XYZ file of N, CA and C in Angstrom:
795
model
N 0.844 -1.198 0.000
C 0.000 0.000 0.000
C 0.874 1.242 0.000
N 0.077 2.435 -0.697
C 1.290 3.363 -0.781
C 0.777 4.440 0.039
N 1.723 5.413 0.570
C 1.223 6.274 1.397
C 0.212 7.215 1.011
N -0.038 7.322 -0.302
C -1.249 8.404 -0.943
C -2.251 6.973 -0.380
N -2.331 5.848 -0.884
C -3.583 5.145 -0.318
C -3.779 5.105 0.915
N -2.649 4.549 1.217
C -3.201 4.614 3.170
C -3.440 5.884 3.887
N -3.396 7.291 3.566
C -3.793 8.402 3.954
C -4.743 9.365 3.373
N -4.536 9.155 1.905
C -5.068 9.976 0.621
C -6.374 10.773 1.754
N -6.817 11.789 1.649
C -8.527 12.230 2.041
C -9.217 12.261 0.769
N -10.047 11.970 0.843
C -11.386 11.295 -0.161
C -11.899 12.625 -0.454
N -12.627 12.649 -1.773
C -13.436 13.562 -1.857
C -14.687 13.942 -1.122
N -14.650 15.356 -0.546
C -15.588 15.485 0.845
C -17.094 15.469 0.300
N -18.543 14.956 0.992
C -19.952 15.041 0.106
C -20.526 16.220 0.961
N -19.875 16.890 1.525
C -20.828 18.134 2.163
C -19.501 19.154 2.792
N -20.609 20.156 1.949
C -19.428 21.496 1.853
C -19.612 22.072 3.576
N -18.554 22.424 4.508
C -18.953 22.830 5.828
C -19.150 24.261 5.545
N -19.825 25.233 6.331
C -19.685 26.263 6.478
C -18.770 26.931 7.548
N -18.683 28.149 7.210
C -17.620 29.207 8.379
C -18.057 29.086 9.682
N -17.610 28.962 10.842
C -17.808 28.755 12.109
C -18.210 30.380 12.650
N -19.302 29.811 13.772
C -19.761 31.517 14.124
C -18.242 32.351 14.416
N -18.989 33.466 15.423
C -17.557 34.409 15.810
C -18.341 35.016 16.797
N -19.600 34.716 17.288
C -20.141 35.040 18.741
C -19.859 33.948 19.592
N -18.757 33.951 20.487
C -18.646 32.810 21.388
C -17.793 33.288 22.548
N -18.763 34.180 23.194
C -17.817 34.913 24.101
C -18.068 33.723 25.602
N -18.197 32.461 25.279
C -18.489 31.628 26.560
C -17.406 30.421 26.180
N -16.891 30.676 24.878
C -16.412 29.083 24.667
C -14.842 29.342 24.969
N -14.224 28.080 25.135
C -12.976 27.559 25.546
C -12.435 27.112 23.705
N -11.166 27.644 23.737
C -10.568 27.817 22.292
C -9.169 26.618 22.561
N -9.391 25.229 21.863
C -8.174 24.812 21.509
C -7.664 24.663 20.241
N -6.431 25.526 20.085
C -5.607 25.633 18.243
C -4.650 25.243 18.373
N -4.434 24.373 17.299
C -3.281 23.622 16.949
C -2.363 24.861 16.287
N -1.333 24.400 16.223
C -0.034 25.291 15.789
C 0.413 25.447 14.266
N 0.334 24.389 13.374
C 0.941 24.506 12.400
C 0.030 23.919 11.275
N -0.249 25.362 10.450
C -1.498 25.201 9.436
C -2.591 25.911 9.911
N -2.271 25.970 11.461
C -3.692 26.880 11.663
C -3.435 27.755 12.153
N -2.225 27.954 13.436
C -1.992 29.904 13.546
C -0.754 29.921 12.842
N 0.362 29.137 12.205
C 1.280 29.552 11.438
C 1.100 28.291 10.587
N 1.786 29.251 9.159
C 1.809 28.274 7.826
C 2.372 27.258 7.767
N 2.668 26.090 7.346
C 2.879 25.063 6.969
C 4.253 25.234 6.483
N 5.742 24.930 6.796
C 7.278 25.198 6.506
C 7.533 24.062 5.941
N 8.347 24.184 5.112
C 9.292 23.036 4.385
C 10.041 22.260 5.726
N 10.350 22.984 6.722
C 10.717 22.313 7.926
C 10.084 22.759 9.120
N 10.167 21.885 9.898
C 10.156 22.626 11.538
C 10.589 23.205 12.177
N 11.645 23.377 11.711
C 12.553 24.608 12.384
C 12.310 25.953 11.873
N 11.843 25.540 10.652
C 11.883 27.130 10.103
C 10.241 28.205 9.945
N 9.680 27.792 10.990
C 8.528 28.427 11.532
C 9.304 28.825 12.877
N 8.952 30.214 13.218
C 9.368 31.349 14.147
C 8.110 32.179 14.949
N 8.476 32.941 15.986
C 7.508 33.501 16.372
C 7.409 34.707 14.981
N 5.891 35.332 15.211
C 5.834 36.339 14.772
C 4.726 37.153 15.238
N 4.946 38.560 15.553
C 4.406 39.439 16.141
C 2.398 39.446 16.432
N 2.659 39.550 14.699
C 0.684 39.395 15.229
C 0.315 37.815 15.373
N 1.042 37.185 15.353
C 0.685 35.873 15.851
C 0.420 35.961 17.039
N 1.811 36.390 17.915
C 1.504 36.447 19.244
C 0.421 37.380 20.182
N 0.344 38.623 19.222
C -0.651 39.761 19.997
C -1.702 39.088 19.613
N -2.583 38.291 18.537
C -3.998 37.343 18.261
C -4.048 36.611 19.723
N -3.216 35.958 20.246
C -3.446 34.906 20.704
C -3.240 35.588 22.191
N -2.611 36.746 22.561
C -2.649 37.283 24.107
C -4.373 38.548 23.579
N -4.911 38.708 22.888
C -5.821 39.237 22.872
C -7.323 38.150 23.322
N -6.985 36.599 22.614
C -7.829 35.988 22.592
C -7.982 35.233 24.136
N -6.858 35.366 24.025
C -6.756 34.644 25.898
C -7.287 35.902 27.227
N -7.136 37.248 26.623
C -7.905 38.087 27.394
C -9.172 38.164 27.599
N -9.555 38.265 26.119
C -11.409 38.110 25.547
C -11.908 37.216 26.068
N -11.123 35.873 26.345
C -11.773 34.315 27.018
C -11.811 34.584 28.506
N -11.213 35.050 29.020
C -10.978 34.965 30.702
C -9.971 33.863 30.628
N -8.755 33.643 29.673
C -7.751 32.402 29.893
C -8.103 31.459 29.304
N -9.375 31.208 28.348
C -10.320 30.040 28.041
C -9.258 29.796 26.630
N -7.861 29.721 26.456
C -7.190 29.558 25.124
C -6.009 28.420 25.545
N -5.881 27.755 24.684
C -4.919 26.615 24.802
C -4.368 25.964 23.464
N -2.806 26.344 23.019
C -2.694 25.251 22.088
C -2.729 23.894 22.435
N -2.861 23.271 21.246
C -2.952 21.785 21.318
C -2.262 21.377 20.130
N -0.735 20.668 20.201
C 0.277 20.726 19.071
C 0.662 19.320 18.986
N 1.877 19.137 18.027
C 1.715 17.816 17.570
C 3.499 18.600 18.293
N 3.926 19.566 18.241
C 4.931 19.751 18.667
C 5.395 19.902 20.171
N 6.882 19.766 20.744
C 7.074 19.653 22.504
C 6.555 21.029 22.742
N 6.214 21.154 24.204
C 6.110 23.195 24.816
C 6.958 23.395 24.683
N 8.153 23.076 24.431
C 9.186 24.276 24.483
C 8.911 24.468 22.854
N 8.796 23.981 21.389
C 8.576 24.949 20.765
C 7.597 25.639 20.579
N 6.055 25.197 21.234
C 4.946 25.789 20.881
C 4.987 27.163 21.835
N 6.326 27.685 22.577
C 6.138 28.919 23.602
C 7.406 29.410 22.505
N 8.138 28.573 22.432
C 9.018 29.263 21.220
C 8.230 30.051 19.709
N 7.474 29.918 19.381
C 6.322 29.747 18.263
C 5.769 31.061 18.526
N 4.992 30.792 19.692
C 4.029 31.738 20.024
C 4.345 32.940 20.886
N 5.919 32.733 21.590
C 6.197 33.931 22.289
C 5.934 33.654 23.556
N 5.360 32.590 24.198
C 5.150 32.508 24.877
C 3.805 33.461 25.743
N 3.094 33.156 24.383
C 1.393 33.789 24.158
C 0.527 32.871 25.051
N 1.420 31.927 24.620
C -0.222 30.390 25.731
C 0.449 29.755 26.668
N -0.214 30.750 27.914
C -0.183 29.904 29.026
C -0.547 28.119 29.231
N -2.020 28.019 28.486
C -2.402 26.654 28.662
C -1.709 25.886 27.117
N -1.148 24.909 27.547
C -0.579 24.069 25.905
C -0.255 22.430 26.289
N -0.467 22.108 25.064
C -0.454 20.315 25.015
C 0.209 20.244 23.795
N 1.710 19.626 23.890
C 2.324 19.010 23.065
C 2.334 17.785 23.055
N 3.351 17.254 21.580
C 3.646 16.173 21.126
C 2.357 14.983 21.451
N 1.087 15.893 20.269
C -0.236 14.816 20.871
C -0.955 14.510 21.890
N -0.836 15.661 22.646
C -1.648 15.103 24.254
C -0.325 14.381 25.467
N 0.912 14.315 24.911
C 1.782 13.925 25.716
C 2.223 14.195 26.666
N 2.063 15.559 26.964
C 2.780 16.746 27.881
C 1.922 17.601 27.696
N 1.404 18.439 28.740
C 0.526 19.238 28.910
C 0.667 20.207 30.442
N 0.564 21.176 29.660
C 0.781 22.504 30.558
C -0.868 23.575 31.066
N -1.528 23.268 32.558
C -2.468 23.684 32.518
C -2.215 25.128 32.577
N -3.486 25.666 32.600
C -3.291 27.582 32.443
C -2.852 27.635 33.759
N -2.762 26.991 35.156
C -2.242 27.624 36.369
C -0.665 27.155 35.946
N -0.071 26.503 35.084
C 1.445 26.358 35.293
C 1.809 25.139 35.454
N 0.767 24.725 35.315
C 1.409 22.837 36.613
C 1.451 21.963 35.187
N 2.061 20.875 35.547
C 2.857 20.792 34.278
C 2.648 18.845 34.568
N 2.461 18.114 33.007
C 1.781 16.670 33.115
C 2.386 16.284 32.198
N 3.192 14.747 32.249
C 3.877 14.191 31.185
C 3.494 12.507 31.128
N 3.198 12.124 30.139
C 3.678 10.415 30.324
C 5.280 10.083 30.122
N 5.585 9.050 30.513
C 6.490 8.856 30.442
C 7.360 7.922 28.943
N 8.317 8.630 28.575
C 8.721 8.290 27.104
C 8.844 6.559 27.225
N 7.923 6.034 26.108
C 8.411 4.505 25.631
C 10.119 4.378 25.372
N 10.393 3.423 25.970
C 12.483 3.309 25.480
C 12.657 2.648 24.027
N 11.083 2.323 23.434
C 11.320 1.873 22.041
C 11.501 3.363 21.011
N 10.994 4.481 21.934
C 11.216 5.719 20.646
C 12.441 6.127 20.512
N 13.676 5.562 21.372
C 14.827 5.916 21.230
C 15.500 4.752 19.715
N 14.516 3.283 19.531
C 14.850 2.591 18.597
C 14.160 3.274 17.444
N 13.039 3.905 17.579
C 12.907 4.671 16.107
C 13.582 5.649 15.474
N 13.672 6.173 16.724
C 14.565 7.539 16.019
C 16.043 7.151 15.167
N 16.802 6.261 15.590
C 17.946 5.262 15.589
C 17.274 5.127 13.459
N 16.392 3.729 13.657
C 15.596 3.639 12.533
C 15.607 4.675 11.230
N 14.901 5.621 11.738
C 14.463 7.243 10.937
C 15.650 7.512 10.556
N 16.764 7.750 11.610
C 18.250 8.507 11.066
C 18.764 7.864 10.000
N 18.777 6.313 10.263
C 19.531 5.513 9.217
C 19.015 5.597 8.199
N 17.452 5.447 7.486
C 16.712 6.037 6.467
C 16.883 7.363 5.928
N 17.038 7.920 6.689
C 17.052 9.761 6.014
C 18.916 9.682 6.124
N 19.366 9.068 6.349
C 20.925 9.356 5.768
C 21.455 8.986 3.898
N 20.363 7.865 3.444
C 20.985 7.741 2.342
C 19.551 8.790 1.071
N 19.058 9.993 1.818
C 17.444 10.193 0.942
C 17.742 11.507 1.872
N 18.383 12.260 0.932
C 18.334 13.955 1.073
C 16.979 14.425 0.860
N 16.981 15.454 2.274
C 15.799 16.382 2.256
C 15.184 15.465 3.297
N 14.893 14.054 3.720
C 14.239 13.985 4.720
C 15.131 14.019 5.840
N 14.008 14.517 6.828
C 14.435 15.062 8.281
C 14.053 14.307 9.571
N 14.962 13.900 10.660
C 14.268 13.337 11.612
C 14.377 14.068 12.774
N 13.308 14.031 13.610
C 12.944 14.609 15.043
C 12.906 13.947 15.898
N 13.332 14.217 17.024
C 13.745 13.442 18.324
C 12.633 14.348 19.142
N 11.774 13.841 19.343
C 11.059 14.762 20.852
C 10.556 14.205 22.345
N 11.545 13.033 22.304
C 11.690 12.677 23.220
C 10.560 11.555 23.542
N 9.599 11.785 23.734
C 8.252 11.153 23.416
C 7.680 10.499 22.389
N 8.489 11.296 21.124
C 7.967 10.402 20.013
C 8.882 10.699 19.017
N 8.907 10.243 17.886
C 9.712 10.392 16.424
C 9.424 10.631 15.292
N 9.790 11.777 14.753
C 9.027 12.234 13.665
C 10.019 11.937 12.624
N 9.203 11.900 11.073
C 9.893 11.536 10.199
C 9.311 12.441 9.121
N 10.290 13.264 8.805
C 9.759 14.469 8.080
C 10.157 14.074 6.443
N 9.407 13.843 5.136
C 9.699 14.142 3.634
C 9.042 14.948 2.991
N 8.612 16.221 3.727
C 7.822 17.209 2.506
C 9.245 18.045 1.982
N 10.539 17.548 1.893
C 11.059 18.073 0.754
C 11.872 17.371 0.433
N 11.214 15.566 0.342
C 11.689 14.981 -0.728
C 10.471 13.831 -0.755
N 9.367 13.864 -1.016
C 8.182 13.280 -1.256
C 8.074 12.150 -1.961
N 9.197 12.015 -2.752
C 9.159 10.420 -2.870
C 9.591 9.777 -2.405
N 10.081 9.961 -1.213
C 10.514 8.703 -0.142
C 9.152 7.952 0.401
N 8.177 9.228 -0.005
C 6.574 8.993 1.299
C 6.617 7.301 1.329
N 6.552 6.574 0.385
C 5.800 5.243 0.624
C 7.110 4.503 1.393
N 8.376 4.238 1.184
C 9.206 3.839 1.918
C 9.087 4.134 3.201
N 8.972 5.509 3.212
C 9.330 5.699 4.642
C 7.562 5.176 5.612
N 6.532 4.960 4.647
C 5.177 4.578 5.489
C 5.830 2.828 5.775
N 5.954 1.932 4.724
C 6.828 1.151 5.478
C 7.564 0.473 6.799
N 8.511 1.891 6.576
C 9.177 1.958 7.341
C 8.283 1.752 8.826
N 7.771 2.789 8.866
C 7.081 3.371 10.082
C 6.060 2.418 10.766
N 5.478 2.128 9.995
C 4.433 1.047 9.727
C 5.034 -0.551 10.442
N 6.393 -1.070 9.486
C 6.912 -2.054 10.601
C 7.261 -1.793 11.701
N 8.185 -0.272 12.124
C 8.271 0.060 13.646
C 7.281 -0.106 14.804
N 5.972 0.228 13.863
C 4.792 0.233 14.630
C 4.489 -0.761 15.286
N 4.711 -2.089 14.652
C 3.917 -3.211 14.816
C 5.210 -3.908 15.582
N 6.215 -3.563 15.155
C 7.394 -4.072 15.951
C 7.683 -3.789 17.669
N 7.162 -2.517 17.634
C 7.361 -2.125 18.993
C 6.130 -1.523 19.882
N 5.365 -1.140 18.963
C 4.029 -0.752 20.079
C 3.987 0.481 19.804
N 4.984 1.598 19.514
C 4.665 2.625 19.422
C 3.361 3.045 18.548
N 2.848 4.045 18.820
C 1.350 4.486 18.115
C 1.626 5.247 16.167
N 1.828 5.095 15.567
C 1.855 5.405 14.536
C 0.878 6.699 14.163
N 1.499 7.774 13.867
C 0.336 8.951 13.670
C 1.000 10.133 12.373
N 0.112 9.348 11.065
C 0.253 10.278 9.871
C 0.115 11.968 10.459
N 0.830 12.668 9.501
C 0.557 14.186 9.588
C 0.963 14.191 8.403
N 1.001 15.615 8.049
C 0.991 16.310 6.553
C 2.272 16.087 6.270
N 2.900 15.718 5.442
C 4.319 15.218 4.565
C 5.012 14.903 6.145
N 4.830 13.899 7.084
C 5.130 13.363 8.504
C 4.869 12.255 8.753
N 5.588 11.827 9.370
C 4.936 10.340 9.985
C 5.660 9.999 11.579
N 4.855 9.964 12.457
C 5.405 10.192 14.013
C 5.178 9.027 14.200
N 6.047 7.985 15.171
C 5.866 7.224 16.203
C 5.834 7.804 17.709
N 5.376 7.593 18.716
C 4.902 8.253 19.736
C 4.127 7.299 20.709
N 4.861 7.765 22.055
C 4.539 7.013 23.332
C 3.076 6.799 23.266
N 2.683 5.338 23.393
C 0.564 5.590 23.531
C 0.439 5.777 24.737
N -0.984 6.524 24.419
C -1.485 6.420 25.566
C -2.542 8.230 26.598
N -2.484 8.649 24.626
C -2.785 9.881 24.638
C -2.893 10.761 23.369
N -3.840 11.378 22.989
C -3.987 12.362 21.705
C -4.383 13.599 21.988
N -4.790 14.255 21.140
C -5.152 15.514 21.165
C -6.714 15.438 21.734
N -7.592 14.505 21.917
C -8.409 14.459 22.245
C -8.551 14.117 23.989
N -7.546 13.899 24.133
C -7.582 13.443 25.812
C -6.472 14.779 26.504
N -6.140 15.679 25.235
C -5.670 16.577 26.056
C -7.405 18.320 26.490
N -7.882 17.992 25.473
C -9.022 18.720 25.030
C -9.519 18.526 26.489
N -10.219 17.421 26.349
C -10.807 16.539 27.817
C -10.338 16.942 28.818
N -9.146 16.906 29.558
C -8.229 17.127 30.608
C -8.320 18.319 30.660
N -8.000 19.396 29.579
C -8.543 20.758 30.008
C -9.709 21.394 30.223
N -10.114 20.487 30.006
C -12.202 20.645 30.027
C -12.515 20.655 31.476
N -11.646 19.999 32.421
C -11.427 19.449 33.650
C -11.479 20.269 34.327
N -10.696 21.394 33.745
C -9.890 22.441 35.030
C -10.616 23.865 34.777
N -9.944 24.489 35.358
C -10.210 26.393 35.562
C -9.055 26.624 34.687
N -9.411 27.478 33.756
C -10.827 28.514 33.759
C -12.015 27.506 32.457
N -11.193 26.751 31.805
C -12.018 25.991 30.757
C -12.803 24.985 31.449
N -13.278 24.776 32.674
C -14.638 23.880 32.823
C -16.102 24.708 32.682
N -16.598 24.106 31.998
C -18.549 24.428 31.859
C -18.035 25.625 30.645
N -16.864 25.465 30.010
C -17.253 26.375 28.692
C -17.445 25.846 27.171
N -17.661 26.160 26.361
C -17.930 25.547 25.149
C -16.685 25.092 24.517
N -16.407 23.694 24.172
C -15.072 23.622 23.775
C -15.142 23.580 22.508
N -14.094 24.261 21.716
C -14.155 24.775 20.202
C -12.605 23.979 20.052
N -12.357 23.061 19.099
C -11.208 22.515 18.291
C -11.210 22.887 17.256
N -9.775 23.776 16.610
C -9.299 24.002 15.414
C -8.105 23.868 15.112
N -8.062 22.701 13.862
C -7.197 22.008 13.203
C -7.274 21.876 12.089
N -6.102 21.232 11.380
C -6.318 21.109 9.928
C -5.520 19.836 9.695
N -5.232 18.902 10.495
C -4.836 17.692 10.046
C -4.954 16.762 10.421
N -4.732 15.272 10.119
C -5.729 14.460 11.048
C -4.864 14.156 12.205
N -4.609 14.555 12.806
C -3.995 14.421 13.969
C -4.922 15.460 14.910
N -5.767 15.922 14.150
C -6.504 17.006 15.059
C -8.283 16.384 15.225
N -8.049 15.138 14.164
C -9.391 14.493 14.268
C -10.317 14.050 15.698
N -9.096 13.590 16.638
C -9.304 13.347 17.901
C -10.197 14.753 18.656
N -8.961 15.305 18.634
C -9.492 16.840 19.574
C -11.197 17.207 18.959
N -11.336 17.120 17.768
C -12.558 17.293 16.782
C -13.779 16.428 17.584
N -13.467 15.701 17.304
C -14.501 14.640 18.564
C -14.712 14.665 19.882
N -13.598 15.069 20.473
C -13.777 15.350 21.950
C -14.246 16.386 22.667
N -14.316 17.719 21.547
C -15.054 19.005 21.627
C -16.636 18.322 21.134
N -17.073 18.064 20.490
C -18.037 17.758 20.040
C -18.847 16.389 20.991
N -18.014 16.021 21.839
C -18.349 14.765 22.912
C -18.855 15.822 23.836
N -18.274 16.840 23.836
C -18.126 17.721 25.240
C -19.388 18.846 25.735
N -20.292 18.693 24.045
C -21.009 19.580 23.804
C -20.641 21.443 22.786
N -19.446 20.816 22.424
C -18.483 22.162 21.394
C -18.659 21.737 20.204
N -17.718 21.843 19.706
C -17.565 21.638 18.323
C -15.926 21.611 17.324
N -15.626 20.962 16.144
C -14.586 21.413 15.622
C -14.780 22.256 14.248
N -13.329 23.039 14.093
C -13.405 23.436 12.882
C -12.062 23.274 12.221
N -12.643 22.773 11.275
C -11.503 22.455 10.274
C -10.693 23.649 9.118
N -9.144 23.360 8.910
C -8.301 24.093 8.489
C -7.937 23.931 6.925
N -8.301 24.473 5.879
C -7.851 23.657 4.634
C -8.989 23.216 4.121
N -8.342 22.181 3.046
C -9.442 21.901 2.123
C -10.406 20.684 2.507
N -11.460 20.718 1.967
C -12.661 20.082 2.968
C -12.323 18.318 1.970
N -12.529 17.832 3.145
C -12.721 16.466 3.207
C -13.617 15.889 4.278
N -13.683 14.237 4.062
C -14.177 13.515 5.258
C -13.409 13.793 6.925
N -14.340 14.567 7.830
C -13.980 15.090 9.104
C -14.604 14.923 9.995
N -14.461 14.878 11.365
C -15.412 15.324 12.090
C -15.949 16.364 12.558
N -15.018 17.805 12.005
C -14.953 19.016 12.358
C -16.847 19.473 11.897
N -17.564 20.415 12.641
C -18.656 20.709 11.653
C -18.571 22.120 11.259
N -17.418 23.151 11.314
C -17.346 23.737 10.548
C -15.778 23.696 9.547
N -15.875 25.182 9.068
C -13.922 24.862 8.062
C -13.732 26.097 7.925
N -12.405 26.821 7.750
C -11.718 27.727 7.221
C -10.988 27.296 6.567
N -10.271 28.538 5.549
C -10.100 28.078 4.026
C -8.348 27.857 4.749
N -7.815 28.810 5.811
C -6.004 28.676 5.471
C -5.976 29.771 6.963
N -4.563 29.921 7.437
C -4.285 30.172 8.198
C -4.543 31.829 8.458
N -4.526 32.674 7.240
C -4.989 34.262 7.103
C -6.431 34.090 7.651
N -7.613 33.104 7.395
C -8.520 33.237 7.785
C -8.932 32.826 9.084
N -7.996 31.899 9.664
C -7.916 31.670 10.778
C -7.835 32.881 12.314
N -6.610 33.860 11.474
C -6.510 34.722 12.332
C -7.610 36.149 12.072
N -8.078 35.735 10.515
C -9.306 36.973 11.140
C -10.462 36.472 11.709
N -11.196 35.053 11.775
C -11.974 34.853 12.535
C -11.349 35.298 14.195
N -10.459 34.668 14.169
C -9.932 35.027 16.215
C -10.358 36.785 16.605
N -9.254 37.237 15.595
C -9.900 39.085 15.816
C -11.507 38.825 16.079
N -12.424 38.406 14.843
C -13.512 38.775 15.267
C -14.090 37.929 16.607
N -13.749 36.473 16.683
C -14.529 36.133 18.217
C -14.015 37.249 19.202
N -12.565 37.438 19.300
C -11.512 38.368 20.723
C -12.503 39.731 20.400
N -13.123 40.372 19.373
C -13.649 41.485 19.400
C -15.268 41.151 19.997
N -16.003 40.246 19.432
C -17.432 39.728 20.169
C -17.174 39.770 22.051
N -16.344 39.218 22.116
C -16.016 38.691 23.205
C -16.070 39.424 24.056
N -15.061 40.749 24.026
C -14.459 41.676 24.487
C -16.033 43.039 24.399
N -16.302 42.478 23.555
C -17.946 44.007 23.787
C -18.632 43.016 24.619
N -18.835 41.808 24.530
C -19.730 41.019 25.674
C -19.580 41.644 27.001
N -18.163 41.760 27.475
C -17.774 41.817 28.461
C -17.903 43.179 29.059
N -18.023 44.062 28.140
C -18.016 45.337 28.242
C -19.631 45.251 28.455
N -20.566 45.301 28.118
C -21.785 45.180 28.156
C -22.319 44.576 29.197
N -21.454 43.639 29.986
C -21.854 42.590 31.327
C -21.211 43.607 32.125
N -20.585 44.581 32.062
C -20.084 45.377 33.087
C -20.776 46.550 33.266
C-alpha cells in the first residue's frame, strides 16, 4: 500500500460552512501549524511572529484564559512559536501538557522511541531532504522536501509500529511514532477538567488528522470542531479556508467577546 492510499482524504460530500464568531463563553483549543502559522518546508523554520503572538494574548484576554494550544509539537517549541502567548498548551499529541495555572503533566517516554529515532536517522541518511525529530516522546519523520521517499518511509514506520508498540500517527508530509497512551483528544478533555475551561464551550481548530481526535472530543463535550484547509471527510462541523482566515476569525470572536464583556459590566 502506498502512502497516498493509506492516507489519501477522499473527496468530501458536504461542503462545511464558516464557524460563528459570537462565542464569548467558549474555551478555544488551536493547533499550531497550518492553523496559527503556515505550513514550513521544515520545523525549524517556523518562528515567532508578532501578530501571531498579539492574536493569541488578545484571545486569551477576551476568554478569561479560556485559550490553549494543542500541538503535535514539545512546549518548548509551541512557547518558542508563540512567544510565549499560551499559558495553557499540550504538546507532542496530548503527551505533555501545561495547565493555564502552570502545573505541568507528562507520560512517560516509551524506550522503544529511542529505537525509532535510531531507525528514521539511518533512512534519512541515504534520501536527502528527509528530516528526523527526536522529541523525546515520540519520532518524527519528516519528507515534505523529498516526497518520494513517502511510501518507503510509510513502510518503514508502519513495521516500527507493529514491531514495537509505538502508536503510529500520519501528519501532513510526517509520519510520528509516539509514546501511547494519549492524543489531542484526551488533552481537550483534561482541560475541560480544570479552571478557567470547565462548563465552557469547547471549540477545536485544526487542519490535520492528527486534530481528528481533539474534533470529537469538543463535540463529545457539547463544542464543536473546525476544520483548516481543504474540505474532506472530518469530524470538524465547521472549516476555514487557510491560516490568514484563521486569524481573522480570532480578531472577530476576541472582538465579540471583548464588547460582551463590556456590556456585562
Amino acid at each position: 500500500m502506498s502512502f497516498a492510499q493509506g492516507f489519501a482524504r477522499p473527496e468530501p460530500s458536504v461542503l462545511l460552512p464558516a464557524p460563528p464568531n459570537h462565542l464569548s463563553e467558549a474555551a478555544l483549543f488551536l493547533d499550531l501549524d497550518g492553523v496559527l502559522a503556515p505550513l514550513a518546508p521544515t520545523p525549524d523554520a517556523v518562528g515567532p511572529e508578532p501578530g501571531r503572538t498579539r492574536a493569541v494574548e488578545r484571545l486569551t484576554l477576551a476568554l478569561n484564559g479560556r485559550v490553549a494550544v494543542v500541538s503535535g509539537r514539545t512546549l518548548a517549541e509551541i512557547d518558542r512559536i508563540v512567544d510565549g502567548a499560551a499559558r495553557a498548551a499540550s504538546g507532542v499529541h496530548g503527551l505533555e501538557r501545561r495547565g493555564a495555572d502552570g502545573a505541568l503533566s507528562a507520560r512517560d517516554p516509551s524506550p522503544a522511541v529511542k529505537k525509532a529515532v535510531a531507525a528514521f536517522r539511518d533512512f534519512a541518511a541515504s534520501r536527502p531532504g528527509v528530516l528526523v525529530e527526536d522529541k523525546g516522546l515520540s519520532a518524527g519523520l519528516h519528507f515534505r522536501q523529498a516526497p518520494d521517499a513517502a511510501d518507503a518511509a510509510l513502510a518503514l514506520a508502519t513495521g516500527l509500529a507493529q514491531d514495537t508498540g509505538l502508536m503510529l500517527q500520519p501528519g501532513s508530509m510526517v509520519l510520528e511514532l509516539k509514546t501511547p497512551g494519549a492524543d489531542k483528544g484526551t488533552a481537550v478533555t483534561a482541560f475541560m477538567q480544570e479552571a478557567p475551561f470547565a462548563g465552557a464551550l469547547p471549540v477545536m481548530v485544526g487542519d490535520d488528522l492528527t486534530d481528528e481526535a481533539g474534533f470529537r472530543a469538543a463535540e463529545a463535550l457539547g463544542g464543536f470542531g473546525v476544520l483548516v484547509g481543504p474540505e474532506r471527510p472530518t469530524a470538524a462541523r465547521y472549516r476555514l479556508d487557510d491560516v490568514a482566515a484563521v486569524l481573522d476569525w480570532l480578531g472577530a470572536v476576541s472582538a465579540n467577546a471583548a464588547g460582551v464583556s463590556e456590556a456585562q459590566a
